[in-house]
CSV table of C-alpha atoms (C1' of nucleotides) and ligand atoms in Angstrom, one decimal:
chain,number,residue,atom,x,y,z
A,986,UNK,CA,-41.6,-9.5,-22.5
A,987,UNK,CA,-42.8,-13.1,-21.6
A,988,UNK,CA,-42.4,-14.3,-25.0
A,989,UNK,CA,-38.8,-13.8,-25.4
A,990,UNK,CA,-38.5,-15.2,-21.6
A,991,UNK,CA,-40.2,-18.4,-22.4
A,992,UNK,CA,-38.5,-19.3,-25.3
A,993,UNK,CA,-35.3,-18.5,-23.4
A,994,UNK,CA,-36.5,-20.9,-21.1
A,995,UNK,CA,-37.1,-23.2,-24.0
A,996,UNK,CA,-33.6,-23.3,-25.2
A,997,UNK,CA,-31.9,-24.1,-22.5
A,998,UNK,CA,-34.3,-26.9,-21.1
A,999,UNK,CA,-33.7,-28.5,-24.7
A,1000,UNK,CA,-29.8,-27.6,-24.3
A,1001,UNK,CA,-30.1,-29.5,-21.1
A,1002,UNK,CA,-32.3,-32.7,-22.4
A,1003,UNK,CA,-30.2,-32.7,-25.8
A,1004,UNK,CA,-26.8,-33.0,-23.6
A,1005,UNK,CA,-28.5,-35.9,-21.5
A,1006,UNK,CA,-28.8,-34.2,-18.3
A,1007,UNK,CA,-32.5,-35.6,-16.7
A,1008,UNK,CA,-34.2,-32.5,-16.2
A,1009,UNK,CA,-35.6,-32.7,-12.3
A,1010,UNK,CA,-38.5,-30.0,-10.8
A,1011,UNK,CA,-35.7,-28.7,-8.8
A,1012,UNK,CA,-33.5,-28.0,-11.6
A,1013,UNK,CA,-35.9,-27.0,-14.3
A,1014,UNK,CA,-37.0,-24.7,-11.5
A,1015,UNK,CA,-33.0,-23.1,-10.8
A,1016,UNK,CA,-33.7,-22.5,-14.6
A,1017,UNK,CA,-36.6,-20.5,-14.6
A,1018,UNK,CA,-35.5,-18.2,-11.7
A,1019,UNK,CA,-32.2,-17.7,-13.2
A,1020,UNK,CA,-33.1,-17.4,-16.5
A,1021,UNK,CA,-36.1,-14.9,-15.3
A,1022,UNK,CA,-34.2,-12.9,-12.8
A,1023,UNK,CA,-32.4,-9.6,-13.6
A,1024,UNK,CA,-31.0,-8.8,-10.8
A,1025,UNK,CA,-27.8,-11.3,-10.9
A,1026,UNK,CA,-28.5,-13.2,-7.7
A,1027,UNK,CA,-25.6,-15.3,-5.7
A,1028,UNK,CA,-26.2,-18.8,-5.6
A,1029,UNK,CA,-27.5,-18.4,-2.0
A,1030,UNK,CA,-30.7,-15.9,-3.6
A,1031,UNK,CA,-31.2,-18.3,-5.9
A,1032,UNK,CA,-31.5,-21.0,-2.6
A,1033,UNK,CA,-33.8,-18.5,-0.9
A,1034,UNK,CA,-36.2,-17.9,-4.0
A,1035,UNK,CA,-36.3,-21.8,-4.6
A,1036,UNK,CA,-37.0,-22.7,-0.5
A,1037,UNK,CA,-40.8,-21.3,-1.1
A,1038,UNK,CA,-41.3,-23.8,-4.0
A,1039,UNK,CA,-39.0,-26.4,-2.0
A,1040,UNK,CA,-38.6,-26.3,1.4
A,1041,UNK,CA,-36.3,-29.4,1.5
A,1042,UNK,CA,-33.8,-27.5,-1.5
A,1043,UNK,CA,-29.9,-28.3,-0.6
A,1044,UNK,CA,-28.0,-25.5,-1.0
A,1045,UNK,CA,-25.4,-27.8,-2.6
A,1046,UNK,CA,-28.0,-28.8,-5.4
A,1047,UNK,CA,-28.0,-24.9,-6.6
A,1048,UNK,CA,-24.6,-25.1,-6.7
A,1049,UNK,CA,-24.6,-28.0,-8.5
A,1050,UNK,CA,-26.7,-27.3,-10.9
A,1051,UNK,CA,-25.6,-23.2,-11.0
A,1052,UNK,CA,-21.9,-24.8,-12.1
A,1053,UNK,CA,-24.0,-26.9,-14.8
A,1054,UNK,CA,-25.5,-24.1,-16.7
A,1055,UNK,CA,-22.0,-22.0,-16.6
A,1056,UNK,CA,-20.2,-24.9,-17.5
A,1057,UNK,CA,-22.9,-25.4,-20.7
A,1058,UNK,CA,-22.3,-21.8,-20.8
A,1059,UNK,CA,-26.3,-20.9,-20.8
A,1060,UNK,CA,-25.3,-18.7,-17.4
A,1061,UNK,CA,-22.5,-16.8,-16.7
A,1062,UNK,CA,-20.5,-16.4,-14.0
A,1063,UNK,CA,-20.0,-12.1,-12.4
A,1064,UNK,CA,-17.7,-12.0,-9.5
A,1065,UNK,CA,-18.4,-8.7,-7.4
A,1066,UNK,CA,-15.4,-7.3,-5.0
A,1067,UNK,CA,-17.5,-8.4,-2.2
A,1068,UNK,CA,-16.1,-12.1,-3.4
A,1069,UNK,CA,-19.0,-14.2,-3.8
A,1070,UNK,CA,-20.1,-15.2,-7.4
A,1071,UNK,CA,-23.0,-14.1,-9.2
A,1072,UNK,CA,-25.0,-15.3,-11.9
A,1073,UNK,CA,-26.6,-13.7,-15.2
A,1074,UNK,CA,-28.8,-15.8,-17.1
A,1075,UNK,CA,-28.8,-13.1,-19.7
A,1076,UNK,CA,-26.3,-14.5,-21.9
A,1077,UNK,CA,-26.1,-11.9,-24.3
A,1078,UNK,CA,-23.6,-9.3,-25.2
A,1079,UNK,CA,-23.4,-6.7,-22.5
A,1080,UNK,CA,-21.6,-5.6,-19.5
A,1081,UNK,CA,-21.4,-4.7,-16.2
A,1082,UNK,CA,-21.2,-1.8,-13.6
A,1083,UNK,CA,-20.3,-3.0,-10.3
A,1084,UNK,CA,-20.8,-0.5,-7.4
A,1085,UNK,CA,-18.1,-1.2,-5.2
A,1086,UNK,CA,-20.1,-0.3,-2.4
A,1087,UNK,CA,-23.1,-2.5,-1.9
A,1088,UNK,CA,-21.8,-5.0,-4.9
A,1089,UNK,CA,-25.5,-4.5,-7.0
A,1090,UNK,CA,-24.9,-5.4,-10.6
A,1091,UNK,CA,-26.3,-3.3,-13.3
A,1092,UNK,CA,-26.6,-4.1,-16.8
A,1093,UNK,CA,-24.7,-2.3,-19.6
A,1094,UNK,CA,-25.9,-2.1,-23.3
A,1095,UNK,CA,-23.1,-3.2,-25.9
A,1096,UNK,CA,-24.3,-3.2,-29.5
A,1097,UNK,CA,-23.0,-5.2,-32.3
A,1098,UNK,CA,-21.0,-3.2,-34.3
A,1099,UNK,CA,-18.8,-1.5,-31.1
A,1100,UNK,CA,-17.8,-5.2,-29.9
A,1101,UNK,CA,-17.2,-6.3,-33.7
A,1102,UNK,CA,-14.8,-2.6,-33.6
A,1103,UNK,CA,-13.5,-3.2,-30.1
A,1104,UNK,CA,-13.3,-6.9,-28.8
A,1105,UNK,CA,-13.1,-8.8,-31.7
A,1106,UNK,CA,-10.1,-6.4,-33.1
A,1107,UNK,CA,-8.2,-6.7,-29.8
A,1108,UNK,CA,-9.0,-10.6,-29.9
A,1109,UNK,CA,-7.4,-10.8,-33.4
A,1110,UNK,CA,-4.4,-8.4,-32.7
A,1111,UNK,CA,-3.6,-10.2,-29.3
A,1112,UNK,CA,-4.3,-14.0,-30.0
A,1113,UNK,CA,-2.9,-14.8,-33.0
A,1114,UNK,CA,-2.3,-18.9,-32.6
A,1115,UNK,CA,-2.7,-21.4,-29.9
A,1116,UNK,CA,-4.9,-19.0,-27.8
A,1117,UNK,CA,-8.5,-20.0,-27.6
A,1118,UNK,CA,-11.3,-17.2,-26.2
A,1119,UNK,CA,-14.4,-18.3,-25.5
A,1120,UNK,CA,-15.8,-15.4,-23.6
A,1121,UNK,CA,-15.2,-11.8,-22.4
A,1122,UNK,CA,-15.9,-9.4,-19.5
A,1123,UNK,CA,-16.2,-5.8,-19.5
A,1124,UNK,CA,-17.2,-4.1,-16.1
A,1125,UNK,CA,-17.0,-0.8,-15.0
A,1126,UNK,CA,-16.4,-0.3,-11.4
A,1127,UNK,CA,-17.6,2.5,-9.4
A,1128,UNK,CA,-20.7,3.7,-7.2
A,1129,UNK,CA,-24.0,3.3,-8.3
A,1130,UNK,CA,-26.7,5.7,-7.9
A,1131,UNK,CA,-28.2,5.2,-4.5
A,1132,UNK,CA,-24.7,5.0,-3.4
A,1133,UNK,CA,-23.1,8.7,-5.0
A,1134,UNK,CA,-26.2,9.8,-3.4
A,1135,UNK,CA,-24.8,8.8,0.1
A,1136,UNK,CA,-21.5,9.3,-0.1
A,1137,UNK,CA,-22.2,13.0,-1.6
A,1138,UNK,CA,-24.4,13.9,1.3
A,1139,UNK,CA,-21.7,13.5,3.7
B,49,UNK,CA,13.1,-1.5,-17.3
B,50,UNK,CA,14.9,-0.7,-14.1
B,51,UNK,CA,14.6,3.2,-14.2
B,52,UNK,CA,10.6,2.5,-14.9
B,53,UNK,CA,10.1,0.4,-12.0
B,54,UNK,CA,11.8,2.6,-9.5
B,55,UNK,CA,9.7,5.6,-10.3
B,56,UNK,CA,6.7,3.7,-9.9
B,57,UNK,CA,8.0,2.4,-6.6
B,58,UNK,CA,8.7,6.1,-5.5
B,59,UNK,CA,5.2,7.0,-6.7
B,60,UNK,CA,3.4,4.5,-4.7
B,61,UNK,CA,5.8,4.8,-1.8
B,62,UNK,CA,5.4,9.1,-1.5
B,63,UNK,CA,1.7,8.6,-1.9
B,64,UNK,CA,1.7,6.5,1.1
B,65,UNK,CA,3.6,8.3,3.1
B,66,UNK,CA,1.7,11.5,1.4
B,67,UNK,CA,-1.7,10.0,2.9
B,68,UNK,CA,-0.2,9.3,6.6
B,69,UNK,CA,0.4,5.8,6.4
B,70,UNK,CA,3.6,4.2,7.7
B,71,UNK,CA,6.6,2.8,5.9
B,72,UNK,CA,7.2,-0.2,7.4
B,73,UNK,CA,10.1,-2.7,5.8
B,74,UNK,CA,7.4,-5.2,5.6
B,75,UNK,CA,5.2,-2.8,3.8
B,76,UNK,CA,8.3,-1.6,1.3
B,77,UNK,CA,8.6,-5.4,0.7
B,78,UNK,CA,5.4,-5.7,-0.3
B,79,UNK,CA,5.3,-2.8,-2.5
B,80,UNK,CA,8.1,-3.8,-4.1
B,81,UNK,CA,7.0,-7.6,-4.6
B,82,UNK,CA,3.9,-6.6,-6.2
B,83,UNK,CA,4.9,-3.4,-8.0
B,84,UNK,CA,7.6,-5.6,-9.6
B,85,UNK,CA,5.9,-8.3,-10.5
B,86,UNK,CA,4.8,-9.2,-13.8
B,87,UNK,CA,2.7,-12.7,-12.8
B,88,UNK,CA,-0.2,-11.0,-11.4
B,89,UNK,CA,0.1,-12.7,-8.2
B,90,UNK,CA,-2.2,-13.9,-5.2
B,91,UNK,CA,-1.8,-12.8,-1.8
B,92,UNK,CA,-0.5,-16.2,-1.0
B,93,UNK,CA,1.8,-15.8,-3.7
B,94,UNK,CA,3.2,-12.6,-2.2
B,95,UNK,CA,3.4,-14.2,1.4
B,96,UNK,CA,6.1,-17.2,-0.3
B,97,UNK,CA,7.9,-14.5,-1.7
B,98,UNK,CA,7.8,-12.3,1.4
B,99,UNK,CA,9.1,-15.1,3.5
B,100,UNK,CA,12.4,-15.2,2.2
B,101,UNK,CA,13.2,-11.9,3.4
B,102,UNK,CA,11.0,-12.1,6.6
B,103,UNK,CA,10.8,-15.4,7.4
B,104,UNK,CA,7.6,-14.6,10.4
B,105,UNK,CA,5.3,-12.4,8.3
B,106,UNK,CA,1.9,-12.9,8.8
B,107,UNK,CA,0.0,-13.8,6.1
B,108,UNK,CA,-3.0,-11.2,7.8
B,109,UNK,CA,-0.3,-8.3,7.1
B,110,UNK,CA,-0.1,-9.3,3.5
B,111,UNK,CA,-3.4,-9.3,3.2
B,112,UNK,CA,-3.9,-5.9,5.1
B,113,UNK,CA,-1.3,-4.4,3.0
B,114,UNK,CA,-2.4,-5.3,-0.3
B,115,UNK,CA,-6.1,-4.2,1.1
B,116,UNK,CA,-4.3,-1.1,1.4
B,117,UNK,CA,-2.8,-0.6,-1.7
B,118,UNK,CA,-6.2,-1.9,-3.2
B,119,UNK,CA,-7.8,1.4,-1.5
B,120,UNK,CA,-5.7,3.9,-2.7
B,121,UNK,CA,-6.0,2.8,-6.1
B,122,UNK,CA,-2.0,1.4,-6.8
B,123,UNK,CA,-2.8,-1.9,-7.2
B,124,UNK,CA,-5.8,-3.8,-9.2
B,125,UNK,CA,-7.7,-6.8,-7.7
B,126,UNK,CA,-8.2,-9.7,-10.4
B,127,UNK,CA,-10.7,-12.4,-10.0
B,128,UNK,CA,-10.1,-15.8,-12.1
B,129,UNK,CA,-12.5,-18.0,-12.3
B,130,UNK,CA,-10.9,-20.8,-9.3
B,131,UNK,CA,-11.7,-17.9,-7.2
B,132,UNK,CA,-9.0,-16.2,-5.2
B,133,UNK,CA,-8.2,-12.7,-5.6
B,134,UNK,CA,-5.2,-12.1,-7.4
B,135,UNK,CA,-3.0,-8.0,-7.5
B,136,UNK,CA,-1.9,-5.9,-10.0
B,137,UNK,CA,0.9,-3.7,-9.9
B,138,UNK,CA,0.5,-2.4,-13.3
B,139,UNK,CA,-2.3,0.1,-12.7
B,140,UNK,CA,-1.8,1.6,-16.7
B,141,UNK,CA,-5.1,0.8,-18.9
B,142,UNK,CA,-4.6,-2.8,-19.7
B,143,UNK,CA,-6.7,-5.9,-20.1
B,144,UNK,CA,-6.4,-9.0,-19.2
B,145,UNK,CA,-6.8,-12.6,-21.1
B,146,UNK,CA,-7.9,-15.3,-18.2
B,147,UNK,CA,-7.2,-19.0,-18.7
B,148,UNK,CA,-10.4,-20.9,-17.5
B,149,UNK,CA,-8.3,-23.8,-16.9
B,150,UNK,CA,-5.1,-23.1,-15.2
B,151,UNK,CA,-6.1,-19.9,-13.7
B,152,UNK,CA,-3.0,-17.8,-15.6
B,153,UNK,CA,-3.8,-14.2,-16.0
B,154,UNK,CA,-1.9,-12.4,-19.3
B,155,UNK,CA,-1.8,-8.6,-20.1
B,156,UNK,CA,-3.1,-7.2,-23.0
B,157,UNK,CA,-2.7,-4.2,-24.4
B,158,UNK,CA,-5.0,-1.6,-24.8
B,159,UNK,CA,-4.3,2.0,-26.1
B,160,UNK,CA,-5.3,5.5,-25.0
B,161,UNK,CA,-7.4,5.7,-28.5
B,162,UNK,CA,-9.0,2.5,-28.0
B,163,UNK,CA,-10.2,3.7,-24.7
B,164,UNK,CA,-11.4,7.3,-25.5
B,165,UNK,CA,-13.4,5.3,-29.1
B,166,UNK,CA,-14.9,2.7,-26.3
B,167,UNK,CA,-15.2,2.6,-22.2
B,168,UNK,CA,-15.2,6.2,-22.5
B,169,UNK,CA,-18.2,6.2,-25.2
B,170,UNK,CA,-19.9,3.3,-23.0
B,171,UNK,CA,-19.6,5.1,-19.9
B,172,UNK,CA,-20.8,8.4,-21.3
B,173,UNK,CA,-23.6,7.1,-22.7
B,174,UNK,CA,-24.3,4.5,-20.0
B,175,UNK,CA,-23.7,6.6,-16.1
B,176,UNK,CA,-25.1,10.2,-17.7
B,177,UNK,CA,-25.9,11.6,-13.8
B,178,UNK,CA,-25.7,10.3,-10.4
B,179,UNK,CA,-22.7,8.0,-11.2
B,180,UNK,CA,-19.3,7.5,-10.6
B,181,UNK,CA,-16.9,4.8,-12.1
B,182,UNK,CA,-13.5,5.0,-10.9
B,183,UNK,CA,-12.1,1.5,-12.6
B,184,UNK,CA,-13.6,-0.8,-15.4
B,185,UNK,CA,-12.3,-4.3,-16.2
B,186,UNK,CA,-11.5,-6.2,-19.7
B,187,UNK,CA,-11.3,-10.2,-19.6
B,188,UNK,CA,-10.9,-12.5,-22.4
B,189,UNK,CA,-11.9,-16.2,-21.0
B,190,UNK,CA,-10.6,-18.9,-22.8
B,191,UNK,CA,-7.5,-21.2,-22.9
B,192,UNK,CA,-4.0,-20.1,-22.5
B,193,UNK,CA,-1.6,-21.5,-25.2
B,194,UNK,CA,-0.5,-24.4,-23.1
B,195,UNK,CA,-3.6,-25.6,-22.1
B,196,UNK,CA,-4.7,-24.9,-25.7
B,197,UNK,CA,-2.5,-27.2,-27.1
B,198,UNK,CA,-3.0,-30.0,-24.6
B,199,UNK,CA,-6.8,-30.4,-24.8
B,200,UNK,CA,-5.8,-30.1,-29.2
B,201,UNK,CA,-3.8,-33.5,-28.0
B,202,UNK,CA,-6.5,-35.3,-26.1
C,755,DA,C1',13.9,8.8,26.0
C,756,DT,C1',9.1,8.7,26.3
C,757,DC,C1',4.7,8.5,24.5
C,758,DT,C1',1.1,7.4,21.2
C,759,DA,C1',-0.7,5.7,17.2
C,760,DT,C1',-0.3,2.4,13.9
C,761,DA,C1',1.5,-2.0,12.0
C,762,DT,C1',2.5,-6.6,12.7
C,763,DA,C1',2.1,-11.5,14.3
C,764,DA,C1',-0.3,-15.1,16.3
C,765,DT,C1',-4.6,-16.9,16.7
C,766,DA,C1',-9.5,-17.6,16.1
C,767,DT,C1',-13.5,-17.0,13.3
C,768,DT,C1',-16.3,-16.4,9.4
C,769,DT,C1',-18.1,-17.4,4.9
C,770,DA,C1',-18.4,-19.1,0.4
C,771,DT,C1',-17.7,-23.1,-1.9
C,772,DT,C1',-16.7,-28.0,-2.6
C,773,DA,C1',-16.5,-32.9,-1.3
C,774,DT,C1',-18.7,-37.0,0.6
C,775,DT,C1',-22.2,-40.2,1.3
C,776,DA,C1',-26.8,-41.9,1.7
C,777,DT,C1',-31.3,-41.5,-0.3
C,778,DA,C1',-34.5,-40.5,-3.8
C,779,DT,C1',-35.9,-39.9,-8.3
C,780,DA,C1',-35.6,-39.9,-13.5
C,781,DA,C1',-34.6,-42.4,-17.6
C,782,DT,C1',-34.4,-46.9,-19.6
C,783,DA,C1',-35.0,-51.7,-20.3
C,784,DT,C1',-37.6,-55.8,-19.3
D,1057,DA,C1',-46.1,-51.9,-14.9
D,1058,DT,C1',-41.8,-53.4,-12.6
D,1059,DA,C1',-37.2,-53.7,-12.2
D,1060,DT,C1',-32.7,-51.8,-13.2
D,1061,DT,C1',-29.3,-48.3,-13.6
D,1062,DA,C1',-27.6,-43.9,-13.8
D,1063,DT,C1',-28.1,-39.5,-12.2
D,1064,DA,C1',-29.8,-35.9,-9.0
D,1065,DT,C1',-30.8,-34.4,-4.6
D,1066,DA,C1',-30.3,-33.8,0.5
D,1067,DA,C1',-27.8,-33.9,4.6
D,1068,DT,C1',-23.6,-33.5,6.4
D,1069,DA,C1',-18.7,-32.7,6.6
D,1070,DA,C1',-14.6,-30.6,4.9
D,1071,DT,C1',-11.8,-27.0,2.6
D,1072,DA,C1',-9.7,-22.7,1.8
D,1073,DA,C1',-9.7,-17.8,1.3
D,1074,DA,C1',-10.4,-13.9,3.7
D,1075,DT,C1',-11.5,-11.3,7.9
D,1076,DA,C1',-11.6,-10.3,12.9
D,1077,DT,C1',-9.5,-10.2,17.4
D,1078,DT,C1',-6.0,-9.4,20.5
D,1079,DA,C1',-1.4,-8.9,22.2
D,1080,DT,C1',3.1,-7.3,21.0
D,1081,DA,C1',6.3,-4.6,18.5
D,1082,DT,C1',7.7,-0.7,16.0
D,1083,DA,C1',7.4,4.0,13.6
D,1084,DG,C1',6.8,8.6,14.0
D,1085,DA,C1',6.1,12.5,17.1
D,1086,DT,C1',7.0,15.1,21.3
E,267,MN,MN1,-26.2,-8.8,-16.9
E,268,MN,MN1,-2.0,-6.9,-15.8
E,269,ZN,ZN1,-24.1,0.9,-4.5
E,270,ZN,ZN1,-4.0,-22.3,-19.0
DNA sequence: ATCTATATAATATTTATTATTATATAATAT
DNA sequence: ATATTATATAATAATAAATATTATATAGAT
């Protein structure tokens, strides 16, 4: 719902102001589409969705700004088998299932209490000292719907 | 140990030749290199080693081969966050901790029980009908111990 | 031994990403 | 407001991983 969209919005343009980054159109509008967009777009999507808005965009300034918000962790970073990197601006605990077919990127609900009885355990039983995580992927790899479809009507 | 290692060679090795696909030496190298290794290596990494023993392999074979092996599901492609694709001969239910700064790739363990309690759960729930996963994934980002310690020193 | 299919090697090409540099704009101070 | 400075953007060039192409070599079959 827009609510919860805008005030995602909200956070990371203050994330961005508060760590002294100047917050240009251009980038404030890489934000919006990223942070709106749940579809996982590559950094070239992004570059197409931004051209109607700015024809003049450099695909180098989404990168640029793309590596920003991962690196401020307020996007993260999905790399498909098809080897080009995609970006979530959901930030939230969830994960992925990656059709190894066409590469689309589907979301996958993970509550609370199954990462507090799943990652966090591993995390404490693995990492004891001098091992910092930070952050965690789960995917599940496979074919996705519209792809099953195909290959079963062979 | 040794006697481990060998069966898994034989495995991979009879289900290529099971599936039509030639035994070359360069092939066997290969399937050796990456069956034995525990460093989770890139194809470069595999072409250094390979050039010991064949001093004009193409780098394209390596790639072809481990392609290969990729398809038939005997070795796992890994994706660290600088971006090149890096193999796994250990295709047993494992995870994998990823440094974000040096790029090294640790196992970690996962058992059969942990599985059945989670990704199975997930994917049941998740993929009811029209769905197939054939892999999942399990990252931990953060820093290794080394380069834990030396951002502690900075 | 010959034939045919497949694998390899050498080379060229593609594609995603990063680096460089010049220009423009945002934030700041005067 | 204007000037100053630091940062961001745009245009362009460069890098590096992976893939495609083609000719040669080799494995497996006849
Ligand atoms: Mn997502
Ligand atoms: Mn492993
Ligand atoms: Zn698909
Ligand atoms: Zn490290």
């Amino acid at each position: 719902m827009k609510h919860q969209v805008n005030s995602r919005l909200n956070d990371i343009v203050s994330k961005i102001k508060k760590m002294g980054y100047s917050l240009t159109p251009q980038r404030l509008e890489i934000i919006k589409i990223v942070s709106e967009s749940k579809s996982h777009p590559s950094a070239v999507d992004v570059y197409d969705k931004l051209r109607k808005a700015y024809p003049m965009i450099s695909l180098n300034t989404v990168y640029k700004n793309l590596s920003l918000l991962s690196s401020i962790h307020e996007v993260k970073e999905i790399r498909t088998l098809q080897n080009s990197v995609h970006y979530d601006g959901d930030i939230s605990l969830h994960g992925h299932a990656i059709c190894e077919k066409c590469g689309r990127i589907i979301d996958v609900k993970i509550d609370e209490s199954d990462f507090k009885g799943f990652f966090d355990a591993k995390i404490k039983e693995n990492f004891k000292e001098n091992y910092y995580i930070n952050n965690y992927g789960l995917e599940f790899y496979g074919l996705c719907g519209l792809c099953y479809k195909e290959t079963a009507s062979d």
